[in-house]
JSON list of C-alpha atoms in Angstrom, two decimals:
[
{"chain": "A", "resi": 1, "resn": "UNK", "atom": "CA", "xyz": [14.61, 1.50, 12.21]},
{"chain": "A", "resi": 2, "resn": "UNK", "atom": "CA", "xyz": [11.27, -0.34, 11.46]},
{"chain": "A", "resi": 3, "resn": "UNK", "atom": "CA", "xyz": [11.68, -3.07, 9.07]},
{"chain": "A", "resi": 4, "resn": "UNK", "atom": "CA", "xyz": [9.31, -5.61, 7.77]},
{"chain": "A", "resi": 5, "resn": "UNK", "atom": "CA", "xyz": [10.30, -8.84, 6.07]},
{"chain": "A", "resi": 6, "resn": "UNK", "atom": "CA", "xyz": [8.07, -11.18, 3.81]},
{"chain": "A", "resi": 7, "resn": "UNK", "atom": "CA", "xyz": [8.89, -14.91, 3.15]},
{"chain": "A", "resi": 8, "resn": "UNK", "atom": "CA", "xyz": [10.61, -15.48, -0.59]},
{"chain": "A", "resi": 9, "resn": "UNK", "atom": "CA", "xyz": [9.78, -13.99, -3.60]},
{"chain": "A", "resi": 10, "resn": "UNK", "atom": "CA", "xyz": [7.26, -16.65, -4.37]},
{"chain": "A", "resi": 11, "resn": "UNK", "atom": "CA", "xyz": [5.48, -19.23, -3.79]},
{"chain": "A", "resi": 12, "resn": "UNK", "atom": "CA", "xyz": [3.98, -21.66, -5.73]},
{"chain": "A", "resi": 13, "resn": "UNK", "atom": "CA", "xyz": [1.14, -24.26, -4.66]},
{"chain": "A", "resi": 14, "resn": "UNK", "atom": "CA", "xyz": [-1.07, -26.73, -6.11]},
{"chain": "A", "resi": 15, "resn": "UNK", "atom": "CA", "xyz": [-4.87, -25.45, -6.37]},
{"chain": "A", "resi": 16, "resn": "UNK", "atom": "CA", "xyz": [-6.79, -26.53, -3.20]},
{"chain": "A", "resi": 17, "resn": "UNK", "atom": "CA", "xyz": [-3.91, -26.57, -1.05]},
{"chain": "A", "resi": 18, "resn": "UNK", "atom": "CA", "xyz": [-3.72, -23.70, 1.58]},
{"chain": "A", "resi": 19, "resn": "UNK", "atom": "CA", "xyz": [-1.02, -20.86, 1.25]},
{"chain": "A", "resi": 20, "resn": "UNK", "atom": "CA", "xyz": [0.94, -19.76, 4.03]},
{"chain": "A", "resi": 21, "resn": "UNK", "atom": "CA", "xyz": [2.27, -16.55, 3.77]},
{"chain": "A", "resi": 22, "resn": "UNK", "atom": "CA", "xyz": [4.76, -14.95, 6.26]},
{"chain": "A", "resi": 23, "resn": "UNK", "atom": "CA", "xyz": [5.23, -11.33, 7.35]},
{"chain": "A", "resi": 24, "resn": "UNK", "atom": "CA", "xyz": [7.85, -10.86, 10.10]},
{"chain": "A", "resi": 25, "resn": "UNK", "atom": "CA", "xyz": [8.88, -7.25, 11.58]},
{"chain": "A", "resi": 26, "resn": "UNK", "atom": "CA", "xyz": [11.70, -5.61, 13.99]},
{"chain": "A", "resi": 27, "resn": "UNK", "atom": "CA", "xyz": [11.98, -2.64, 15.82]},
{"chain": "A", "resi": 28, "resn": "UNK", "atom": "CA", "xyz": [8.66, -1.84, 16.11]},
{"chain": "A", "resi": 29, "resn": "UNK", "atom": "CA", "xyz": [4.94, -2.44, 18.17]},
{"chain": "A", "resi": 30, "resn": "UNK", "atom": "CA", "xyz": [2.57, -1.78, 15.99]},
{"chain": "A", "resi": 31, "resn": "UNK", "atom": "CA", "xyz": [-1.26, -1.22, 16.84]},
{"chain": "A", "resi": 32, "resn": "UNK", "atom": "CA", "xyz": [-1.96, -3.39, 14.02]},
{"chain": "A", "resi": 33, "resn": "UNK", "atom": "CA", "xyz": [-1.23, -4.70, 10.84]},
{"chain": "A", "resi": 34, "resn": "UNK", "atom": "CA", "xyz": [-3.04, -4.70, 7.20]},
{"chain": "A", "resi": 35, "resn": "UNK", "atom": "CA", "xyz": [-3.01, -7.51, 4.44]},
{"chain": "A", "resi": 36, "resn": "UNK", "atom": "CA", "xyz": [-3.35, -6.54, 0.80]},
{"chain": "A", "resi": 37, "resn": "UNK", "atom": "CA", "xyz": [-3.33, -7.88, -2.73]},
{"chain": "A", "resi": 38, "resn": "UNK", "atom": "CA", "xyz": [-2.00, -6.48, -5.98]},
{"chain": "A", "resi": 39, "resn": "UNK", "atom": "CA", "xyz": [-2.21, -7.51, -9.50]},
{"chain": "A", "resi": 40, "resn": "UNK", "atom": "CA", "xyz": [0.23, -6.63, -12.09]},
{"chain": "A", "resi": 41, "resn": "UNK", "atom": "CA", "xyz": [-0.16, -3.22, -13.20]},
{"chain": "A", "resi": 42, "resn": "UNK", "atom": "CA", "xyz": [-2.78, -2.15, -10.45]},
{"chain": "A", "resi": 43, "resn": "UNK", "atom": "CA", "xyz": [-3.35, -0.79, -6.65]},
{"chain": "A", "resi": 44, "resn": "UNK", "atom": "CA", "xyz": [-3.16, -3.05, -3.57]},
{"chain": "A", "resi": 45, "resn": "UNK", "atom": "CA", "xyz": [-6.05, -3.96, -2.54]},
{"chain": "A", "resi": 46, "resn": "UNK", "atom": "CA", "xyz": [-6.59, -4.21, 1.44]},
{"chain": "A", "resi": 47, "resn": "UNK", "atom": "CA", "xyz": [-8.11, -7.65, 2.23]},
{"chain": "A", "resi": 48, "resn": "UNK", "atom": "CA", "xyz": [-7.92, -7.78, 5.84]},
{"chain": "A", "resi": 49, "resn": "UNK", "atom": "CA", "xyz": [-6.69, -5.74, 8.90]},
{"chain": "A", "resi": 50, "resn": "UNK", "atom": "CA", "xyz": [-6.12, -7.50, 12.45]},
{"chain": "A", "resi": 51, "resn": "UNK", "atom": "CA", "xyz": [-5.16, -5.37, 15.66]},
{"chain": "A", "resi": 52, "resn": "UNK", "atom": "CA", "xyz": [-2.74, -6.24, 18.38]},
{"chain": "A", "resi": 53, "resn": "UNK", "atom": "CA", "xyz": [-4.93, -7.47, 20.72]},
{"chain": "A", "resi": 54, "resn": "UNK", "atom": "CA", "xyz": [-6.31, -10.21, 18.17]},
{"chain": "A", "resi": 55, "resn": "UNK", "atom": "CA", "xyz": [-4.85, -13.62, 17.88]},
{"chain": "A", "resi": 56, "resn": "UNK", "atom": "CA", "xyz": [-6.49, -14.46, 14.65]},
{"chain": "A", "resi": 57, "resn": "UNK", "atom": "CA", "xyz": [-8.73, -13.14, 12.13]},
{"chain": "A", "resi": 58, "resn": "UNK", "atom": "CA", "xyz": [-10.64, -14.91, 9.13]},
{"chain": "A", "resi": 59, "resn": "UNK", "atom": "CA", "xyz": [-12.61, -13.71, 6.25]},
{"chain": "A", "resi": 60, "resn": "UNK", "atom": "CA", "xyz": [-14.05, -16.42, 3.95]},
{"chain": "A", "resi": 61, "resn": "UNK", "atom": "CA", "xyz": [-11.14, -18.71, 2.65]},
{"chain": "A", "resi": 62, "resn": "UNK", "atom": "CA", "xyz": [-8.60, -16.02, 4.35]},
{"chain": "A", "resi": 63, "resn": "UNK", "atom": "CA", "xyz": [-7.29, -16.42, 7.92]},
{"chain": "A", "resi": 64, "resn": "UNK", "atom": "CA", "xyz": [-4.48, -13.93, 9.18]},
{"chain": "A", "resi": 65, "resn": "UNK", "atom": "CA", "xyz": [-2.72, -14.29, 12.93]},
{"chain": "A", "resi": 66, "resn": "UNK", "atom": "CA", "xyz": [-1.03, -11.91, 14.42]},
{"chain": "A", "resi": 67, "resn": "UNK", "atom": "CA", "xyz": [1.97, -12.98, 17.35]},
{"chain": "A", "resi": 68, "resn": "UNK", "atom": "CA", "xyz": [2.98, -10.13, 18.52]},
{"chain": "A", "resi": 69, "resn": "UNK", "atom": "CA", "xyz": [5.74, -11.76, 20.90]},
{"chain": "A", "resi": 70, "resn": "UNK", "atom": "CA", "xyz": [7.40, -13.24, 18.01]},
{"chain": "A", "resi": 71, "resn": "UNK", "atom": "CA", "xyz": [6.85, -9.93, 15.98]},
{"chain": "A", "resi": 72, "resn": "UNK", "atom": "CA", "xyz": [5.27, -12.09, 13.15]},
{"chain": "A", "resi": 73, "resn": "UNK", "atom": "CA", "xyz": [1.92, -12.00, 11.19]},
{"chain": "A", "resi": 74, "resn": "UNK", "atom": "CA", "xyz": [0.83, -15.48, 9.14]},
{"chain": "A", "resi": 75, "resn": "UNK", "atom": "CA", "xyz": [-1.60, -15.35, 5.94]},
{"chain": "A", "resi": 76, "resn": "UNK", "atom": "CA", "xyz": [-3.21, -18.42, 4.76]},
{"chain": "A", "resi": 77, "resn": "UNK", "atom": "CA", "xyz": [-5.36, -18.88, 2.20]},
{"chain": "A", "resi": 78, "resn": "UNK", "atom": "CA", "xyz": [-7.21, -22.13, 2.06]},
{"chain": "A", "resi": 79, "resn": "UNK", "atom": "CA", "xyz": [-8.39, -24.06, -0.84]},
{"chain": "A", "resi": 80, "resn": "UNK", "atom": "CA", "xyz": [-6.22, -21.87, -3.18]},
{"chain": "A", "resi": 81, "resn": "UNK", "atom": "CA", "xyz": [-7.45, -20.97, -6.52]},
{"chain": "A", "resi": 82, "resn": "UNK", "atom": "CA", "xyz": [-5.68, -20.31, -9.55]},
{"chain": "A", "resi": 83, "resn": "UNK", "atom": "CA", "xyz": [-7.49, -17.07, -9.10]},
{"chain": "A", "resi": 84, "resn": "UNK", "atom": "CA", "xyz": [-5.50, -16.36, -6.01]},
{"chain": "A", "resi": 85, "resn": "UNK", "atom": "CA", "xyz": [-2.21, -16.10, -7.79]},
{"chain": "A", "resi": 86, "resn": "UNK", "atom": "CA", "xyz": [-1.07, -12.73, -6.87]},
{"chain": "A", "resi": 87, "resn": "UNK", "atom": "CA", "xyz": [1.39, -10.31, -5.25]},
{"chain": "A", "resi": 88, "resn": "UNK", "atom": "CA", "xyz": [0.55, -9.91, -1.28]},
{"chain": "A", "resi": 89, "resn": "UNK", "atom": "CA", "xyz": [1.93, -7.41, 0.79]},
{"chain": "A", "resi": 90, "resn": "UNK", "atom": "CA", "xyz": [1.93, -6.98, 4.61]},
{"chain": "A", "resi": 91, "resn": "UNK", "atom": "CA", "xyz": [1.74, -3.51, 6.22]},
{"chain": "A", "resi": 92, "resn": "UNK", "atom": "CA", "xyz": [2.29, -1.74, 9.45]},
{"chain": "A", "resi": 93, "resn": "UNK", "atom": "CA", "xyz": [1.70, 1.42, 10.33]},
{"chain": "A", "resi": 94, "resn": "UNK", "atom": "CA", "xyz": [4.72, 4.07, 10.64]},
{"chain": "A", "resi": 95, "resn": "UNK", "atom": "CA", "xyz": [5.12, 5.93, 13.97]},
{"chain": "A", "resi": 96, "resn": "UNK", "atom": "CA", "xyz": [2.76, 9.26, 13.07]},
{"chain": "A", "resi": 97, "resn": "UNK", "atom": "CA", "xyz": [0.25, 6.80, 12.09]},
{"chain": "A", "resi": 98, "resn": "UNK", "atom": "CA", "xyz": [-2.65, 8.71, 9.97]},
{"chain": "A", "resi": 99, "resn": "UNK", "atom": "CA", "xyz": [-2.21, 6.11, 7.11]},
{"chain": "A", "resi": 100, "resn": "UNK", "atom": "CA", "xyz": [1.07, 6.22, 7.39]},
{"chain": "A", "resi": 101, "resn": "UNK", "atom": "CA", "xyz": [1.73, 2.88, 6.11]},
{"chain": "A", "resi": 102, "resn": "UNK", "atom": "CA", "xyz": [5.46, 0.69, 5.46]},
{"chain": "A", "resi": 103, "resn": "UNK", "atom": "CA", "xyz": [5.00, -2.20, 3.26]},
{"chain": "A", "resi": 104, "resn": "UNK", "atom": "CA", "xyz": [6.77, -5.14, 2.81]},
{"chain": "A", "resi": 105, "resn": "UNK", "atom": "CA", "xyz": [8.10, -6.20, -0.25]},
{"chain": "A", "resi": 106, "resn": "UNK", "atom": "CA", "xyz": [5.58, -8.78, -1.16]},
{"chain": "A", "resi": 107, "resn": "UNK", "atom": "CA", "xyz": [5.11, -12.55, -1.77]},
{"chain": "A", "resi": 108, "resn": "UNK", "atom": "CA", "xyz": [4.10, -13.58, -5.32]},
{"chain": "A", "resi": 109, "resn": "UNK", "atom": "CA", "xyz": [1.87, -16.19, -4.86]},
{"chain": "A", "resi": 110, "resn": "UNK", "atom": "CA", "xyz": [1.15, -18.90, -8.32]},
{"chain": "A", "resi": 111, "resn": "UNK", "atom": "CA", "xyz": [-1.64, -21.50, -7.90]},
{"chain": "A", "resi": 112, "resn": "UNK", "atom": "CA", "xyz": [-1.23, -23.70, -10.28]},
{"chain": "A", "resi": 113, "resn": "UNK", "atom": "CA", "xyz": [-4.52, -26.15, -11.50]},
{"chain": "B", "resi": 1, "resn": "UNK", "atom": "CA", "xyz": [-19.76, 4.31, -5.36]},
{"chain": "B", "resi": 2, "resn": "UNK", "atom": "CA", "xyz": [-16.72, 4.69, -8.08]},
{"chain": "B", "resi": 3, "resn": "UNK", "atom": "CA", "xyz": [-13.20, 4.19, -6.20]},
{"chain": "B", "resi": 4, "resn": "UNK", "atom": "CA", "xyz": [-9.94, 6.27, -5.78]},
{"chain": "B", "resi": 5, "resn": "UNK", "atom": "CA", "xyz": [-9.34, 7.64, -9.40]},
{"chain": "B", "resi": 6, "resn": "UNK", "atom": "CA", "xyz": [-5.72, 8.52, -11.23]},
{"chain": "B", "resi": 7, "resn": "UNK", "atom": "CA", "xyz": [-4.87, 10.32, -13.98]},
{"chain": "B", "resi": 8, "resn": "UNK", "atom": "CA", "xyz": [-3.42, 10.50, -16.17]},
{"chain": "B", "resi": 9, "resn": "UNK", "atom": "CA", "xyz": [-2.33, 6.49, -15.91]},
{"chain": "B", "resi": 10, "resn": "UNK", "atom": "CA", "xyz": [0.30, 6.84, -18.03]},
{"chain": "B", "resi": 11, "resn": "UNK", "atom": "CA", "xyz": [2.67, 9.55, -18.74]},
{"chain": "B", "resi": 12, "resn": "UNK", "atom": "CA", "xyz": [6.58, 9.91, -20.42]},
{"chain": "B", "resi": 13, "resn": "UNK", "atom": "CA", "xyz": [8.62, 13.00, -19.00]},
{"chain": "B", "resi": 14, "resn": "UNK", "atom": "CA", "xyz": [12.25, 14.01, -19.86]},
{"chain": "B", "resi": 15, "resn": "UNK", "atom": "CA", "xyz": [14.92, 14.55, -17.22]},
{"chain": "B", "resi": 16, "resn": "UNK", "atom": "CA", "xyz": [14.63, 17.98, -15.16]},
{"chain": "B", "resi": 17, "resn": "UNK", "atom": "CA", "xyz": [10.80, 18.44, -16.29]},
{"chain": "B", "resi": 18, "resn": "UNK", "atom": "CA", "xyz": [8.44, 18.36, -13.88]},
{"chain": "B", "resi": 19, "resn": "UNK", "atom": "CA", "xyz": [5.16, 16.98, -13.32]},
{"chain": "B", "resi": 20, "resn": "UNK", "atom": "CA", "xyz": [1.59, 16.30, -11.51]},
{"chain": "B", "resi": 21, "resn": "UNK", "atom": "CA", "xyz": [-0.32, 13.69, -10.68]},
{"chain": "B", "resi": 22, "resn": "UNK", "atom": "CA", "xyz": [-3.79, 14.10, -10.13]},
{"chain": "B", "resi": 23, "resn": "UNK", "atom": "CA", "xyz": [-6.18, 12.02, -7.68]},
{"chain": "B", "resi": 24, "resn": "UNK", "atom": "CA", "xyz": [-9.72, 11.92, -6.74]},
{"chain": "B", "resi": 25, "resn": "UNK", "atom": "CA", "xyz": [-10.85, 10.18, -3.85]},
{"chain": "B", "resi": 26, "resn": "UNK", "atom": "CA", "xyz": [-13.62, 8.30, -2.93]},
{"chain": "B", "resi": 27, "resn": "UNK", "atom": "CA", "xyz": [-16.64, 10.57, -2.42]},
{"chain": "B", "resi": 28, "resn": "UNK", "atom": "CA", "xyz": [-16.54, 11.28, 1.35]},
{"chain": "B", "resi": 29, "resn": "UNK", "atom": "CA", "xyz": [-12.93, 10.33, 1.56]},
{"chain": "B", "resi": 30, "resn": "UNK", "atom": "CA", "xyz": [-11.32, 13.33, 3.45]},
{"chain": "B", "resi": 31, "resn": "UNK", "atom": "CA", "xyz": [-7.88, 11.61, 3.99]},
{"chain": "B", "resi": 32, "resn": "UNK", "atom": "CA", "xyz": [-5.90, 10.98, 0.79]},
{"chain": "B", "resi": 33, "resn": "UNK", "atom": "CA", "xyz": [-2.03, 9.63, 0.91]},
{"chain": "B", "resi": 34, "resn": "UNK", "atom": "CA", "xyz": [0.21, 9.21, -1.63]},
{"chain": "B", "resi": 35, "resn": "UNK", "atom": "CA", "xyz": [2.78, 6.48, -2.38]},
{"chain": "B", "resi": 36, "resn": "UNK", "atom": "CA", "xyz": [5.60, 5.20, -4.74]},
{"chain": "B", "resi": 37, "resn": "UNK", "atom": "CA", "xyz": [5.89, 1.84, -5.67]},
{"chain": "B", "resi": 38, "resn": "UNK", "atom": "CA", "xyz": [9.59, 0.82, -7.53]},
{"chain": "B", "resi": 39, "resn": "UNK", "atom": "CA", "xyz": [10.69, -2.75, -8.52]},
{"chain": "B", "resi": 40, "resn": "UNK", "atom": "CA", "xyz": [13.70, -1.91, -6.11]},
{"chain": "B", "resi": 41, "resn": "UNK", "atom": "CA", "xyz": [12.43, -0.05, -3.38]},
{"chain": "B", "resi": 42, "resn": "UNK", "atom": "CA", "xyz": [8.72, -1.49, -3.19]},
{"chain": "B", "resi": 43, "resn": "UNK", "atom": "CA", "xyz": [6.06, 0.81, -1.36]},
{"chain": "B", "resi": 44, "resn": "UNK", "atom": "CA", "xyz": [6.79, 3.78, 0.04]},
{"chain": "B", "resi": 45, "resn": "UNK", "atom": "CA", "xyz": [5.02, 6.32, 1.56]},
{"chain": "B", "resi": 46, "resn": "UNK", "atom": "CA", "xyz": [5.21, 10.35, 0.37]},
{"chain": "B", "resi": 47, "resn": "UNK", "atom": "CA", "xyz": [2.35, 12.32, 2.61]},
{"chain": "B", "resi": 48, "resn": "UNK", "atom": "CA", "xyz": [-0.79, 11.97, 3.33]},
{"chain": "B", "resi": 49, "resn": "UNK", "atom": "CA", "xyz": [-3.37, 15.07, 3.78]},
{"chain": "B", "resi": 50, "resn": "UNK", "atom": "CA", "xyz": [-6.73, 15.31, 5.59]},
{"chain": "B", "resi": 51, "resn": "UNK", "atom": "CA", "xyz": [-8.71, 18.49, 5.02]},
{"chain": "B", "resi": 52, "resn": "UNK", "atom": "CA", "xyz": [-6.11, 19.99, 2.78]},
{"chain": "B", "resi": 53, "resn": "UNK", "atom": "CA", "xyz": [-3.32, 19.51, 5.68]},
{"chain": "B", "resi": 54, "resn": "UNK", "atom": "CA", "xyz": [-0.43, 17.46, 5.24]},
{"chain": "B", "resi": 55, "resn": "UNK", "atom": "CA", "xyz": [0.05, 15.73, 8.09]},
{"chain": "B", "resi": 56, "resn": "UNK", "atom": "CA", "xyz": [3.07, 13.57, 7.76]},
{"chain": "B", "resi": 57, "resn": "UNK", "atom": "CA", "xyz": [5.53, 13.47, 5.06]},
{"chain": "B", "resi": 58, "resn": "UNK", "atom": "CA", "xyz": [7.66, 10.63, 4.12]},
{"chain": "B", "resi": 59, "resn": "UNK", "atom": "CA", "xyz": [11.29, 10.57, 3.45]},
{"chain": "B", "resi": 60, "resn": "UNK", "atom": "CA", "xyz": [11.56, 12.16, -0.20]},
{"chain": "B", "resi": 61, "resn": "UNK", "atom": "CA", "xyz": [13.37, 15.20, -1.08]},
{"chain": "B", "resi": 62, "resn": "UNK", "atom": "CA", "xyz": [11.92, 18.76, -1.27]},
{"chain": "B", "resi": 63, "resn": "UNK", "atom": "CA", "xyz": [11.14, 17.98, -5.49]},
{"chain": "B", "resi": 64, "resn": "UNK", "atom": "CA", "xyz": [7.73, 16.02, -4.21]},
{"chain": "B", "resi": 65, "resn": "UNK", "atom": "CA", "xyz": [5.38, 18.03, -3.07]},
{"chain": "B", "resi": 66, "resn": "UNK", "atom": "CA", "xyz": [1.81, 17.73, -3.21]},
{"chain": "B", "resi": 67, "resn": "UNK", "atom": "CA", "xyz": [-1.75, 19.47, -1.69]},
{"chain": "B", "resi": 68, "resn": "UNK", "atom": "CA", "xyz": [-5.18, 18.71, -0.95]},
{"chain": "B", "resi": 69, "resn": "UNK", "atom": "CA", "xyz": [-8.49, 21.05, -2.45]},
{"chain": "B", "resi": 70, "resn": "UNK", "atom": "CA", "xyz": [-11.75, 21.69, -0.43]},
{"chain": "B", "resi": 71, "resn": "UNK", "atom": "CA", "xyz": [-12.96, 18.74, -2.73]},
{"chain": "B", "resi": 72, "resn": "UNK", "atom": "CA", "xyz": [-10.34, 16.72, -0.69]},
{"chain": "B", "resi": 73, "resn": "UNK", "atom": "CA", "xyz": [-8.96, 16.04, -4.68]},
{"chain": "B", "resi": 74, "resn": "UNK", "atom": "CA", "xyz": [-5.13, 16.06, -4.71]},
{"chain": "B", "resi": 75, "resn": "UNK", "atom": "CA", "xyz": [-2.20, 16.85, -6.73]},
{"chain": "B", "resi": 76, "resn": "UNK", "atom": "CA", "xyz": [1.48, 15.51, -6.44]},
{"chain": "B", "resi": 77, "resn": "UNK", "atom": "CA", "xyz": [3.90, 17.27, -7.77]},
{"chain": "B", "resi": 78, "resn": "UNK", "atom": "CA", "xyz": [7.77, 16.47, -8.67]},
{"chain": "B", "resi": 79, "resn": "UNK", "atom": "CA", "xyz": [9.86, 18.70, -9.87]},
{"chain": "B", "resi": 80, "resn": "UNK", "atom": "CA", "xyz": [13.27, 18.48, -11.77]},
{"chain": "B", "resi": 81, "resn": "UNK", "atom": "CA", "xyz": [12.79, 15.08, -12.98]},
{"chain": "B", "resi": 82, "resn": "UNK", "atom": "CA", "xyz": [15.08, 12.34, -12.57]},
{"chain": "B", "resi": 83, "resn": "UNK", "atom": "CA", "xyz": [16.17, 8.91, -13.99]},
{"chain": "B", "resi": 84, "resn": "UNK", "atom": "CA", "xyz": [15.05, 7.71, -10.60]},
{"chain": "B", "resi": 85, "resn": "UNK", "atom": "CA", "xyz": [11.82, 8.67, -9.99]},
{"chain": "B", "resi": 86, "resn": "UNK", "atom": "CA", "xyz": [10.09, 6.19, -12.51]},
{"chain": "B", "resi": 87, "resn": "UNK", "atom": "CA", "xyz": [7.49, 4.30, -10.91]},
{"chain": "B", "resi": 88, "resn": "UNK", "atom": "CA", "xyz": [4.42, 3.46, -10.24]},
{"chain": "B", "resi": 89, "resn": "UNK", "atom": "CA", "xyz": [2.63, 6.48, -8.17]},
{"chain": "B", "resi": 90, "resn": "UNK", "atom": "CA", "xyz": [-0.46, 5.30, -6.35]},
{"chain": "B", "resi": 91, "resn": "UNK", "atom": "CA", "xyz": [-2.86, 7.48, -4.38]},
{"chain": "B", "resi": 92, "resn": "UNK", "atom": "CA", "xyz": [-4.98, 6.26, -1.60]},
{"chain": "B", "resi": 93, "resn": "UNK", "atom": "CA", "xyz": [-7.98, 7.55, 0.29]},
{"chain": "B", "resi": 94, "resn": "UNK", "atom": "CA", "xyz": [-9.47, 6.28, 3.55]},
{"chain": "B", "resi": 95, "resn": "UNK", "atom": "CA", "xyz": [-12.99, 7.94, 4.98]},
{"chain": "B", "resi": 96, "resn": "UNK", "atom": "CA", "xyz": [-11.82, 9.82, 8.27]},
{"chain": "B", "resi": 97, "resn": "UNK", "atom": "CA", "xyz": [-8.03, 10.47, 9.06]},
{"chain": "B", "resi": 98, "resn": "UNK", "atom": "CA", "xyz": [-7.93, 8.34, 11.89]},
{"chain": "B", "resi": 99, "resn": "UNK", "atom": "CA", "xyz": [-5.44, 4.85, 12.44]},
{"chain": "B", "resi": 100, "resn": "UNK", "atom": "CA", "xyz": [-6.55, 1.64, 11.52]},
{"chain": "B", "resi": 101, "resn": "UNK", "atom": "CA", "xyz": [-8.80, 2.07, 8.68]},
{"chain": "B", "resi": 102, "resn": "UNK", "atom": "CA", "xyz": [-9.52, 0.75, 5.51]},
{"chain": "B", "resi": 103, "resn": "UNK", "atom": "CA", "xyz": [-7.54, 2.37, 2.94]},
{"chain": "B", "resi": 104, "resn": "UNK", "atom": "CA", "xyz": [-8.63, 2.00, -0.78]},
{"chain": "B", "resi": 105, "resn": "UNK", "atom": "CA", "xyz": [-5.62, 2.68, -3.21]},
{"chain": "B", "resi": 106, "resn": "UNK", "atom": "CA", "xyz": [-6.44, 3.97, -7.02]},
{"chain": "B", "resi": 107, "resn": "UNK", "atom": "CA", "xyz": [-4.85, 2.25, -9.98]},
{"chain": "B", "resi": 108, "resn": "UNK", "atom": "CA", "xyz": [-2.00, 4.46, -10.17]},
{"chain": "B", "resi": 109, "resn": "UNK", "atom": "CA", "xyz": [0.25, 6.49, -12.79]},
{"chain": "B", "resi": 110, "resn": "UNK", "atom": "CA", "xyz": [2.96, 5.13, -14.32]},
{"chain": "B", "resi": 111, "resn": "UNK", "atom": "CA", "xyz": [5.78, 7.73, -14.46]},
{"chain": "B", "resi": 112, "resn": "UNK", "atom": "CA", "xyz": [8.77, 6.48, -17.13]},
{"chain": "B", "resi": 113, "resn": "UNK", "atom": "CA", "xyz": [11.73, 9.54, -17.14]},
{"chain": "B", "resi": 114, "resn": "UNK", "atom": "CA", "xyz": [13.61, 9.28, -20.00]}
]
């Protein structure tokens, strides 16, 4: 069965460093992949979304890569902010599709100043 | 534009009650999914519905059930309550129902069966 896997349960950095978040996944070829955030006690939030036939994809501080020989996804943030402390999730879409998403289980991420 | 909205956000049932969940997308939004979100299990996906049509279903049993108005609005439903289904319910909507787009998730319920 489809099964996605997200590096530790968290990961702390020194502000202005650059996270590096992992998102790994078996069983599965997925047309692309989606990168959110949550807080505590609220929604994800979708940040970014890169497709299989895209190597990398960047969005101000954010860059994601997708590798879809290794059947692995990267997330870095750079020059991390305290601000950036948060939960992020990976997700790929379920055979079906329509929205149809499986999550990871997260990586809480703690900048600390 | 105001986003995906939940209510109520928080809500205590007793075991074997039942209750819904209400959710109102994004104006526009025609595709609206639901998920469940538990300190053990994570995410997970319960159906989504595009013009008042569930399309795929996720693998809950028969007690969640949910449907989609001309308003594209949505209910969940759960019936005969248990221990179990505490969590966090969050409801998602995405403009069109086709793959690969944006989807903007609401703030959730909490659910706490007692």
């Amino acid at each position: 069965s489809q099964k996605i896997e997200q590096n530790s349960e968290a990961l702390n950095i020194q502000e202005g460093k650059t996270a590096t978040l992992t998102c790994n996944y078996t069983n599965y070829s997925p047309a692309y992949l989606q990168w959110y955030r949550q807080d505590p006690g609220r929604g994800p939030v979708f940040l970014l979304l890169i497709r299989e036939n895209e190597k990398e994809k960047r969005k101000e501080r954010l860059k994601v890569t997708f590798d879809t020989t290794l059947k692995q996804s990267l997330f870095h943030i750079t020059a991390s902010q305290p601000a950036d402390s948060a939960t992020y999730l990976c997700a790929l879409p379920l055979s079906g599709g329509y929205n149809k998403l499986i999550f990871g289980a997260g990586t809480r991420l703690a900048v600390h100043p | 534009k105001a986003g995906v909205t939940q209510t109520p956000r928080y809500l205590i049932k007793t075991r074997g009650q039942q209750v819904t969940l209400s959710c109102s997308p994004i104006s526009g939004h025609r595709s609206v999914s639901w998920y469940q979100q538990t300190p053990g299990q994570g995410l997970q996906f319960l159906f989504e519905y595009f013009s008042e049509t569930q399309r795929n279903k996720g693998n809950f049993p028969g007690r969640f059930s949910g449907r989609q108005f001309s308003n594209s609005r949505s209910e969940m439903n759960v019936s005969t309550l248990e221990l179990g289904d505490s969590a966090l319910y969050l409801c998602a909507s995405s403009p069109i129902g086709s793959e690969g787009n944006t989807i903007y998730f609401g703030e959730g319920s909490w659910l706490t069966v007692v």
